[in-house]
XYZ file of C-alpha atoms in Angstrom:
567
model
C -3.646 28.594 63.503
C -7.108 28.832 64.445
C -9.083 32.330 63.168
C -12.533 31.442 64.960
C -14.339 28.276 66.476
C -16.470 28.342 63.369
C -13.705 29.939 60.913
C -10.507 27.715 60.965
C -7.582 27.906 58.847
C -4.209 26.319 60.036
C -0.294 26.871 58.525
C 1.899 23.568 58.129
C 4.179 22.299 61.181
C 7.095 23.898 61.302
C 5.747 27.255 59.428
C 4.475 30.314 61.103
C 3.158 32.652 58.319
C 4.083 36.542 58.905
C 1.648 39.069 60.519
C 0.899 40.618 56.867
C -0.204 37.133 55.583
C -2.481 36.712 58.642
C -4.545 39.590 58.208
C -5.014 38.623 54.620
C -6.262 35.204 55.869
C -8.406 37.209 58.378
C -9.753 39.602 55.345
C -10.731 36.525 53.545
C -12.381 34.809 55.900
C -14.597 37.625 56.449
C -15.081 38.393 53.074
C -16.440 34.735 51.621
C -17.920 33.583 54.511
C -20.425 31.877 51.715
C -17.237 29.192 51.424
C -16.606 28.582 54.949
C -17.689 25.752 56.771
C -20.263 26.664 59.284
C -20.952 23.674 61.959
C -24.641 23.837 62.633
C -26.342 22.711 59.378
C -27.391 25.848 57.719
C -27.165 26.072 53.897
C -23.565 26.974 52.959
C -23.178 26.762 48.679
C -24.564 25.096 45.849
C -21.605 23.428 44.311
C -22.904 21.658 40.700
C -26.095 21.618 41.532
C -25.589 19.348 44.736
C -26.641 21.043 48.286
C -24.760 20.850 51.868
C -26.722 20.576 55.138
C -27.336 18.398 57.614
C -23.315 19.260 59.079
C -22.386 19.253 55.299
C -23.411 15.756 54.171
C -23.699 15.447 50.481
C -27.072 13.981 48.925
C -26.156 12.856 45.707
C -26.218 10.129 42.669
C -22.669 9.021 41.618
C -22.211 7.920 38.395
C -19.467 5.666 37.445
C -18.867 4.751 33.781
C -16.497 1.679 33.489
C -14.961 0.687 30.361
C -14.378 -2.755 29.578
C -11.008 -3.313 27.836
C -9.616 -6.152 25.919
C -6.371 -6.974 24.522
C -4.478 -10.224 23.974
C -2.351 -12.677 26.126
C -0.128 -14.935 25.516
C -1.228 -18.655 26.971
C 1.097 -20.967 25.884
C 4.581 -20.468 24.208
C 6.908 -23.180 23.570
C 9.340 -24.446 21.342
C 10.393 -27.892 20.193
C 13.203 -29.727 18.039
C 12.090 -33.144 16.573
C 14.932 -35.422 14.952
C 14.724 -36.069 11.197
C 16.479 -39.616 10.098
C 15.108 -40.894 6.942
C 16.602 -43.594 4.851
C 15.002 -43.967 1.261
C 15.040 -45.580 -2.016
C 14.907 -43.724 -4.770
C 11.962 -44.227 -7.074
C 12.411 -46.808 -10.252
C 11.979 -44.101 -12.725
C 15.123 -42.295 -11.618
C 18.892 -42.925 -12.233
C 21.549 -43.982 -10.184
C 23.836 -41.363 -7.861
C 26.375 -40.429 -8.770
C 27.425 -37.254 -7.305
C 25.035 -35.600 -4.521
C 23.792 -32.124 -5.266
C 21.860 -30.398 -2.565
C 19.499 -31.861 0.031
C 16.460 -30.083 1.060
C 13.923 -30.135 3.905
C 10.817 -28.208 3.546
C 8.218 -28.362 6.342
C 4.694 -28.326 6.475
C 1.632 -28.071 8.942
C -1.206 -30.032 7.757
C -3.327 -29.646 10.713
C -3.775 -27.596 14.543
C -5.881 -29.324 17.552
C -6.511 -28.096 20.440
C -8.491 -30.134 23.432
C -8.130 -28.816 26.698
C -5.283 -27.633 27.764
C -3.446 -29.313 25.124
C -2.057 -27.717 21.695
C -1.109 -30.260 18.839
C 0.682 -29.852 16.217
C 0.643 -32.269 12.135
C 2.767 -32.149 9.453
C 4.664 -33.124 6.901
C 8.858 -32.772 6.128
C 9.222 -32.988 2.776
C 12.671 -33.923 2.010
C 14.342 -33.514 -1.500
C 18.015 -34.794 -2.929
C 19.091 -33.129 -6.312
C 21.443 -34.643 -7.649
C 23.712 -36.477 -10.718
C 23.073 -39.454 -12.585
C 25.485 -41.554 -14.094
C 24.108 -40.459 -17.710
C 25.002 -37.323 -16.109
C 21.142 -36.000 -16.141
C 20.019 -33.907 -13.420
C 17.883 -35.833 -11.227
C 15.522 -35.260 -7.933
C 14.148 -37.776 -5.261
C 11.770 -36.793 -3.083
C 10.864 -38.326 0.951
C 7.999 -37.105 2.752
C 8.394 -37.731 6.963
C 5.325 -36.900 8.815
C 5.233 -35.644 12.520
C 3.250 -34.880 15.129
C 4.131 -32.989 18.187
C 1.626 -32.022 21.193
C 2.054 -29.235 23.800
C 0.881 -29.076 27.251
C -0.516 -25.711 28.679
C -1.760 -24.499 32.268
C -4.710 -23.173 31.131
C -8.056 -24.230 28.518
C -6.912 -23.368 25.431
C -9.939 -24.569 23.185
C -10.107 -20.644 22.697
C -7.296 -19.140 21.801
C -5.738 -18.244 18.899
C -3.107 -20.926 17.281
C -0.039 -19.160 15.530
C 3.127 -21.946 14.401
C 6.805 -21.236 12.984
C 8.811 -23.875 12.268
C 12.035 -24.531 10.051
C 13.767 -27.713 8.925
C 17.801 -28.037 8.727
C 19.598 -30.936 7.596
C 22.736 -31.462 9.048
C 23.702 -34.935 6.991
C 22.442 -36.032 3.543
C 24.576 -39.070 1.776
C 24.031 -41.751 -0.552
C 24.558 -45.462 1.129
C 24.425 -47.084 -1.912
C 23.646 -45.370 -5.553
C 20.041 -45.809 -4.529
C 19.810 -45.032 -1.376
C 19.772 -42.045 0.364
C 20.283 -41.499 4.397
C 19.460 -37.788 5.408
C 19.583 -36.653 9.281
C 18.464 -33.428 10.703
C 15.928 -31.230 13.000
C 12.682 -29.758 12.792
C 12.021 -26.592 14.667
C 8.850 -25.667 16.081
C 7.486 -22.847 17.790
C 3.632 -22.769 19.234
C 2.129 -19.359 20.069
C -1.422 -19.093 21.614
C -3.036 -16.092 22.060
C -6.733 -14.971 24.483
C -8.676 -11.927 24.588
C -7.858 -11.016 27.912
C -10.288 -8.240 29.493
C -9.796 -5.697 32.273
C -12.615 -3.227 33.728
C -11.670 0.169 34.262
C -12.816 3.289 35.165
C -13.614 5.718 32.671
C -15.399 8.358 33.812
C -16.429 9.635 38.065
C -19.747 12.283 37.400
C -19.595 13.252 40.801
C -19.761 16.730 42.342
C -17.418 15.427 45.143
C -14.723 13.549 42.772
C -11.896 15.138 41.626
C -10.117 13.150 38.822
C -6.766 13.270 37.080
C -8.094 12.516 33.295
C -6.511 11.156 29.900
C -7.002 8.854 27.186
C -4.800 5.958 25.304
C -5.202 4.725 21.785
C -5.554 0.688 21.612
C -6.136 -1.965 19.462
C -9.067 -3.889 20.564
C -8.728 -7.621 19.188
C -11.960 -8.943 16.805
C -11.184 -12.437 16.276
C -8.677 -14.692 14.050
C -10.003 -16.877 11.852
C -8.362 -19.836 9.783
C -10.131 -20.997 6.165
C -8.247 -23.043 3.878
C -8.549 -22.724 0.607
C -7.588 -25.207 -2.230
C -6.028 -24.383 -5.750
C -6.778 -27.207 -8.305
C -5.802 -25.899 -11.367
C -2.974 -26.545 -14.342
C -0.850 -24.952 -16.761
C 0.571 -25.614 -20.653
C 3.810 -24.915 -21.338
C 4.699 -22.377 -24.008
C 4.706 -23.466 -27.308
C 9.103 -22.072 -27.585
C 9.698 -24.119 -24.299
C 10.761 -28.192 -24.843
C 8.969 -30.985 -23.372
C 9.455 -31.923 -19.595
C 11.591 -34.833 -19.179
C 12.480 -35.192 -15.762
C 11.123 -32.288 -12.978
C 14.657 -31.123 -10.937
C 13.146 -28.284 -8.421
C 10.090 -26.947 -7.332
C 9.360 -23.835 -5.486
C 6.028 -21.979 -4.622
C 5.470 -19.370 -2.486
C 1.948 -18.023 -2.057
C 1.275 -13.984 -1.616
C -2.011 -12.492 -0.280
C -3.329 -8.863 -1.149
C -4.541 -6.509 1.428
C -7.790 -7.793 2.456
C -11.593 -5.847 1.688
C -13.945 -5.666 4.746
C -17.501 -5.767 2.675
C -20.701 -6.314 4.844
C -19.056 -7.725 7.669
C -17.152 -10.237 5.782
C -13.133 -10.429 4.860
C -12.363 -10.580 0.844
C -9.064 -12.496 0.743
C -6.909 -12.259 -2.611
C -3.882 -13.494 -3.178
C -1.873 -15.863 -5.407
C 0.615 -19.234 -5.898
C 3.646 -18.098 -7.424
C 4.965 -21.348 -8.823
C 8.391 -22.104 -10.546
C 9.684 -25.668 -11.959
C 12.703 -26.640 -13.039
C 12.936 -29.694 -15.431
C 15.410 -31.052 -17.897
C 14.463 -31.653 -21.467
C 15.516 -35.023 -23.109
C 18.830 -33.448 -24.208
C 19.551 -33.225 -20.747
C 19.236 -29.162 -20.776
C 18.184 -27.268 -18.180
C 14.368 -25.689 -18.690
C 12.538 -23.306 -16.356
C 9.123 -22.278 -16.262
C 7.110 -20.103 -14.137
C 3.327 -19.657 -13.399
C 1.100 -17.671 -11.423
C -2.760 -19.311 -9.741
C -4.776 -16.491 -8.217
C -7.091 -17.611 -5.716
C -9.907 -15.512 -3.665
C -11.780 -16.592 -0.821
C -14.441 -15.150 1.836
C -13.674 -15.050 5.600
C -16.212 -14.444 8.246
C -15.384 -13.031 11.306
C -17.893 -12.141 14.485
C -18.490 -8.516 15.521
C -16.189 -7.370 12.600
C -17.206 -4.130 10.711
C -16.059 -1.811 8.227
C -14.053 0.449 10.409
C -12.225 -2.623 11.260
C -8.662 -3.669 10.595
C -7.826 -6.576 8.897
C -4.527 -8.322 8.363
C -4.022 -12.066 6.310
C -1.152 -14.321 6.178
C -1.563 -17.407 4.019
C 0.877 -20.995 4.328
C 1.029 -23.381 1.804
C -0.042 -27.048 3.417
C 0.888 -29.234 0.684
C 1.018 -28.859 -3.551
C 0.887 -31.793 -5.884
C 2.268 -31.438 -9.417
C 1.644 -34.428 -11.793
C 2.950 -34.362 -15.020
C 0.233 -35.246 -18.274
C 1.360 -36.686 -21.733
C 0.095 -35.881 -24.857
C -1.230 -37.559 -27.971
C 2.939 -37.279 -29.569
C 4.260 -39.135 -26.143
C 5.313 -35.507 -24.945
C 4.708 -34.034 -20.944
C 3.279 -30.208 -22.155
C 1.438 -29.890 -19.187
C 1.388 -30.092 -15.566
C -1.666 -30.871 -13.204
C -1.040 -28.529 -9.938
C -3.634 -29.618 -6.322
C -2.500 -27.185 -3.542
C -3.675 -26.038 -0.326
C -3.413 -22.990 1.550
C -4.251 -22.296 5.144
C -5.113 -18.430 5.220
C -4.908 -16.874 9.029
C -7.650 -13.675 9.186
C -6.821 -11.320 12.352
C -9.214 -8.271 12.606
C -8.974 -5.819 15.089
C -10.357 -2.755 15.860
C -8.865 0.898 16.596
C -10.297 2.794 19.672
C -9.431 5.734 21.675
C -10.140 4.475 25.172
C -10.808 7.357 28.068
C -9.005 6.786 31.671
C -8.414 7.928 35.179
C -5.011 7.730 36.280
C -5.625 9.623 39.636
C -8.679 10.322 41.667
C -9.819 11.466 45.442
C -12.798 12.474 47.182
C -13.464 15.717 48.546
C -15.715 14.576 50.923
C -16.117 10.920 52.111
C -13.338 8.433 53.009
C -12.513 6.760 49.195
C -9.758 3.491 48.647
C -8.821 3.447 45.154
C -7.287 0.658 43.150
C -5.318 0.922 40.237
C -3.482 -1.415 38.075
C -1.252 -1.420 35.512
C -3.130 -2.453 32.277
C -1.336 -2.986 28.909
C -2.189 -0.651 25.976
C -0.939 -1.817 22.523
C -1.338 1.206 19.477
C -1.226 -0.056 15.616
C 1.856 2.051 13.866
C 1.706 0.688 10.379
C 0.232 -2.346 8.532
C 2.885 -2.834 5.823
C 1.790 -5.153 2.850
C 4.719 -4.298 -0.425
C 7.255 -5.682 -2.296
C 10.925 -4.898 -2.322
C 13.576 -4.983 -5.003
C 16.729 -6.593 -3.355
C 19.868 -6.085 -5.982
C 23.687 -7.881 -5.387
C 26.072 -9.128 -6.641
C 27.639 -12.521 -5.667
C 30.378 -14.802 -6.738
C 30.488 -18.113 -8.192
C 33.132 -21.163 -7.608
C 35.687 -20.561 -10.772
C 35.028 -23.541 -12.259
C 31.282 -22.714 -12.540
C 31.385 -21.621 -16.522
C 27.459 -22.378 -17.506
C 24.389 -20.864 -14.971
C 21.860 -23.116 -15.184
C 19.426 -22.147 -12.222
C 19.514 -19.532 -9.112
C 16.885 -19.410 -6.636
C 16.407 -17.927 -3.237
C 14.997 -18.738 -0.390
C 14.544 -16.295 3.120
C 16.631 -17.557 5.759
C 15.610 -15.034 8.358
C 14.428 -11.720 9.395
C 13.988 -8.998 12.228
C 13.064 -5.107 12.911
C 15.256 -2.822 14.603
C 14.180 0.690 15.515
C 15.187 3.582 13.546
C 15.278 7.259 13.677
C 12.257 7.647 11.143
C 10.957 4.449 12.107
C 11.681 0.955 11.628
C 14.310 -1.334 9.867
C 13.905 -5.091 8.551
C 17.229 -6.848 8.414
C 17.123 -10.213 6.881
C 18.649 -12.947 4.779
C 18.243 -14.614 1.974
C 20.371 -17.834 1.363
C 20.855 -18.119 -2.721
C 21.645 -21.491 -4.484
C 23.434 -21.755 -7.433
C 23.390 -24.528 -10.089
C 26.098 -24.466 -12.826
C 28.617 -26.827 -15.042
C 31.962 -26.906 -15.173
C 33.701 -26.667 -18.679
C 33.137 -30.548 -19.181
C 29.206 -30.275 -18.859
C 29.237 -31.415 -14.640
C 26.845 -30.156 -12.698
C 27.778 -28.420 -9.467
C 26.220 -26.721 -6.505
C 27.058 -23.696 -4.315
C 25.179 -21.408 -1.631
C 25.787 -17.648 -0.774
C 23.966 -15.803 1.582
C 23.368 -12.294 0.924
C 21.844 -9.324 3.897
C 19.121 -7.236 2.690
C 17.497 -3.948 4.582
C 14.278 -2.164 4.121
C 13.159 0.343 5.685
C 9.804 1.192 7.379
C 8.433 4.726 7.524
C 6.834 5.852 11.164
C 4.515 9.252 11.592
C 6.104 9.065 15.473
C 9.181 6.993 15.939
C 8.249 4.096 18.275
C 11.462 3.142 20.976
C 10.092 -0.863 22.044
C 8.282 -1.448 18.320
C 6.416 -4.806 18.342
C 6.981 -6.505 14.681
C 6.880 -9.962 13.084
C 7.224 -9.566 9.606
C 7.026 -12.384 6.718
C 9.085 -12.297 4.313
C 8.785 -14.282 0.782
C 10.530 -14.420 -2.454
C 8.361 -13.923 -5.109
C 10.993 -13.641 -8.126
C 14.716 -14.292 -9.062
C 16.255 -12.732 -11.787
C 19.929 -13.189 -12.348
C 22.704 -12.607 -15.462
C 26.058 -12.880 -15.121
C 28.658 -10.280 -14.725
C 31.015 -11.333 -16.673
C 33.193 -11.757 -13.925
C 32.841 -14.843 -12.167
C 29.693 -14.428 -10.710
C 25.905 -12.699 -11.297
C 23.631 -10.128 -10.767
C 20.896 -10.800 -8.801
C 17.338 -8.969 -8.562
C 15.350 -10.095 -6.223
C 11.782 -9.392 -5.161
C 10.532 -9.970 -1.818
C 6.553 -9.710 -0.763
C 7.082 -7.707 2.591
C 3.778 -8.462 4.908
C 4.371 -6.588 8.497
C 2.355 -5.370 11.257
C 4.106 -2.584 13.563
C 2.607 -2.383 17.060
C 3.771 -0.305 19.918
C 3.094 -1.286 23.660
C 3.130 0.721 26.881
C 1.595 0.108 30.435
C -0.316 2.629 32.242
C -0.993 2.887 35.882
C -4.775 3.576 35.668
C -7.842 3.383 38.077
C -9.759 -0.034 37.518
C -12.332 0.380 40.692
C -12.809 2.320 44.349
C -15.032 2.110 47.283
C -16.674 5.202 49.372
C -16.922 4.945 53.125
C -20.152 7.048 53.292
C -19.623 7.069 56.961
C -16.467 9.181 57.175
C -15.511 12.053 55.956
C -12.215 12.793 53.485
C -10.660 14.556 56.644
C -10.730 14.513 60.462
C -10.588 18.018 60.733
C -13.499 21.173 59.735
C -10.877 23.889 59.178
C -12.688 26.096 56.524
C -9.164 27.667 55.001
C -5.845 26.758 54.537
C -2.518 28.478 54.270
C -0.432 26.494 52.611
C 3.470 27.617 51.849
C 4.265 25.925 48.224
C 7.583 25.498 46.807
C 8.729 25.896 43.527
C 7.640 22.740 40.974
C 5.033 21.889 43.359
C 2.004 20.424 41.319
C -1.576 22.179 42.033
C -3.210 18.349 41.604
C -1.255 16.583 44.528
C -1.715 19.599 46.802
C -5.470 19.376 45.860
C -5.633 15.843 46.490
C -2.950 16.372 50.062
C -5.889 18.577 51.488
C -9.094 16.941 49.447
C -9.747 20.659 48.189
C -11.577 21.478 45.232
C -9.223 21.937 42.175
C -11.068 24.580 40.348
C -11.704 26.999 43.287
C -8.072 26.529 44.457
C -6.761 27.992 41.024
C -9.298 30.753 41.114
C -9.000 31.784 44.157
C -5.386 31.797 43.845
C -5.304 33.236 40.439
C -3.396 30.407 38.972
C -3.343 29.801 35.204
C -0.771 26.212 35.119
C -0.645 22.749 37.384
C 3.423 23.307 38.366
C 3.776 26.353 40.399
C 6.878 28.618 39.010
C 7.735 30.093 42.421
C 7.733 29.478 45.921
C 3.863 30.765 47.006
C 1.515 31.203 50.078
C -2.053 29.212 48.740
C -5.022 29.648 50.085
C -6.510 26.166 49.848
C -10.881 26.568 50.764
C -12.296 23.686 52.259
C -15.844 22.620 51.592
């Protein structure tokens, strides 16, 4: 529907507006000629400061800000299974078998490599046998295996990050003769690597002729991870009410970190070796001691500062316990060597500002958007957790000597206030019969704890670590005992979405946003109709359309006639 040569407005195909409405479009033409387009180059409006002549060409500085955004990737993920077969004599200070106890593989990683595109994995299996002389002492041998295992990538990996699981099960452990032992199993392993991945996007159009569709995203923006070991060479007496160590049975040691101090750009890393030895005394009782060995150590990480965040994990890579005798013949104290790989990962929190939609009310403009991954920190979680239950014993277990626990798994779940960490632990049991026998038994008992969430997350991202830092039992008096267990709880809860957002564009100075130099527009709306995609249907100014039109929200409540003016 054209009004004038120099005056056009037109209605949609299909829809023929009613007299009334066309002498309203006729009124307002007349009345604001000032924002009609006038063909022959005379000045028409000053629109932020930007002036139209020259048949309404723009002269004008467009500023784009772009925001370069980081986050990680995973490179490389594998997993492996490595056969265990040992066969080993027992050392000469130690009895004969008699009866097999319990048969224990404990890994460790001594060392990480990468060259190339190659990860590589070192360690050690430390295997141990408890069991039953014929003096009927308890006894332990100990095996150590070492492996190696290298994995291939598609990609340089000299700088990523190096993360590795693993877990040892034995699935056969027998004596071949009363000194030799023949124990067959698998080692798990499980390589992560992780790069800083980056992706350029737009932030910000300061353009008179841009109209954009704005928002922003919280995201963690990754520092660095750093490894340090650290060793522990220390010792400990044993108390003065406690016998001297005859033969050592079990050791366990577990080591705990504190939540880490960023001071002048560097990490302050606390933490401590929870340590806990069994041993029988030369009556052939059953002793146990435990000990604690703090330990602090200073991480540096690049570009890290105090508004940082900061998250540690520490692994024990080996521990050496040797045994020293006294001037009266008597072992009263214990030499401990350990080391302990401590994995720093900082990161950063920043509110990051984005485009998701954009379009050009006056030249020609191709967009391109992607869909870039955001990831938000919910919760760093760094407590312990009392685990109580009750379990049962075989019925010819009469004497406790010993139970100790050891996590077998663990996973998060969502919740309705949050999250929820659903593990096991798998408990061993060491007892005697009425005749003074040793036996053995396992139980493995479910545990939950619960994490609290401001904003309840539906896809939560979480790999907690779980480790036993005490086990206190009695018994119940009815065939079994109490247990009370406490667990060091380290977690980090992440959430993860992907957002369509602008990452570049490219203006066609030569031609215009539209083929056409209608001036007005009568546009019929329908109900739910959104103000933005009609703007950006007609490249119209979004401002003046909601002005002119009197509109106060983006979704239109009711079907309405807009007058849409074109620059």
């Amino acid at each position: 529907m054209a009004l004038r040569r120099n005056c056009n407005a037109r209605a949609l195909p299909g829809q023929t507006p009613p007299l009334k409405k066309l002498n309203v479009l006729q009124k307002y033409a007349a009345k604001n000629r000032l924002h009609i387009f006038f063909s022959q180059g005379i000045y028409i409006k000053q629109k932020n400061g930007a002036r139209a002549r020259n048949k309404g060409e723009y002269f004008m500085d467009r500023k784009i800000t772009e925001f370069n955004l980081k986050n990680e990737k995973i490179c490389l993920e594998q997993t492996a299974e490595l056969p265990i077969e040992a066969d080993f004599t027992l050392a000469e200070y130690l009895g004969d078998i008699k009866k097999t106890l319990k048969c224990k593989a404990v890994p460790f990683v001594t060392a990480k490599q990468l060259s190339g595109n190659t990860a590589t994995v070192d360690g050690t299996v430390l295997i141990s046998v408890m069991y039953e002389d014929a003096d009927g002492t308890l006894c332990c041998g100990e095996f150590e295996q070492p492996f190696k295992k290298s994995f291939d990538g598609n990609e340089e990996l000299e700088t990523a990050g190096f993360e590795v699981s693993c877990n040892a099960v034995l699935n056969t452990c027998r004596a071949v003769t009363e000194r030799k032992l023949s124990v067959k199993g698998v080692l798990r392993l499980k390589v992560t690597l992780k790069k800083v991945a980056q992706h350029n996007i737009i932030a910000d159009i300061d353009a008179p002729d841009f109209e954009t569709l704005c928002g922003q995203a919280e995201t963690v923006l990754p520092i660095g991870i750093t490894e340090k070991s650290t060793v522990i060479d220390d010792g400990f007496e044993l108390p003065e009410e406690k016998p001297a160590i005859f033969k050592i049975i079990r050791t366990d040691a577990a080591v705990h970190t504190e939540e880490p101090k960023i001071i002048n750009g560097k990490v302050m890393v606390s933490g401590s070796l929870s340590l806990c030895l069994l041993y029988s005394d030369k009556s052939c009782a059953v002793q146990k001691t435990q000990q604690q060995f703090p330990f602090s150590q200073i991480v540096e990480i690049a570009d890290i500062t105090e508004d940082c965040r900061c998250s540690v994990t520490g692994e024990l890579c080996s521990l050496n316990l040797t045994t020293r005798t006294n001037a009266e013949g008597e072992c009263r104290s214990v030499a401990v060597v350990s080391r302990i790989n401590l994995t720093c990962k900082a990161c950063c929190l920043q509110t990051v500002p984005l485009i998701f939609d954009a379009y050009s009310t006056r030249k020609k403009t191709d967009f391109k958007t992607e869909e870039v991954p955001f990831t938000k920190l919910a919760k760093q979680v760094n407590e312990t957790f009392l685990c109580k239950k009750q379990i049962d014993l075989p019925e010819e277990a009469e004497t406790i000597c010993d139970i100790w626990c050891d996590p077998a798994d663990c996973s998060a779940r969502p919740s309705e206030k949050g999250l929820t960490l659903s593990g096991s632990i798998l408990c061993g049991a060491l007892h005697q019969n009425s005749e003074g026998e040793f036996g053995y038994s396992e139980r493995m008992i479910e545990f939950e704890y619960p994490i609290l969430l401001e904003t309840p997350i539906a896809a939560p991202m979480c790999k907690p670590k779980i480790t036993v830092s005490n086990c206190e039992y009695r018994p119940n008096g009815r065939g079994g005992a109490e247990l009370t267990v406490k667990l060091a709880i380290n977690a980090t809860v992440y959430s993860a979405e992907s957002l369509q957002v602008l990452t570049g564009l490219t203006v066609d100075e030569n031609t215009p946003a539209v083929d056409d130099n209608a001036a007005l527009i009568a546009y019929f709306a329908q109900s739910g109709e959104e103000v933005w995609q009609i703007c950006k249907r007609f490249c119209a100014n979004r401002k003046e359309l909601l002005e002119q039109n009197d509109l106060k929200e983006d979704r239109l409540k009711e079907n309405k006639m807009l007058l849409i003016p074109r620059m």
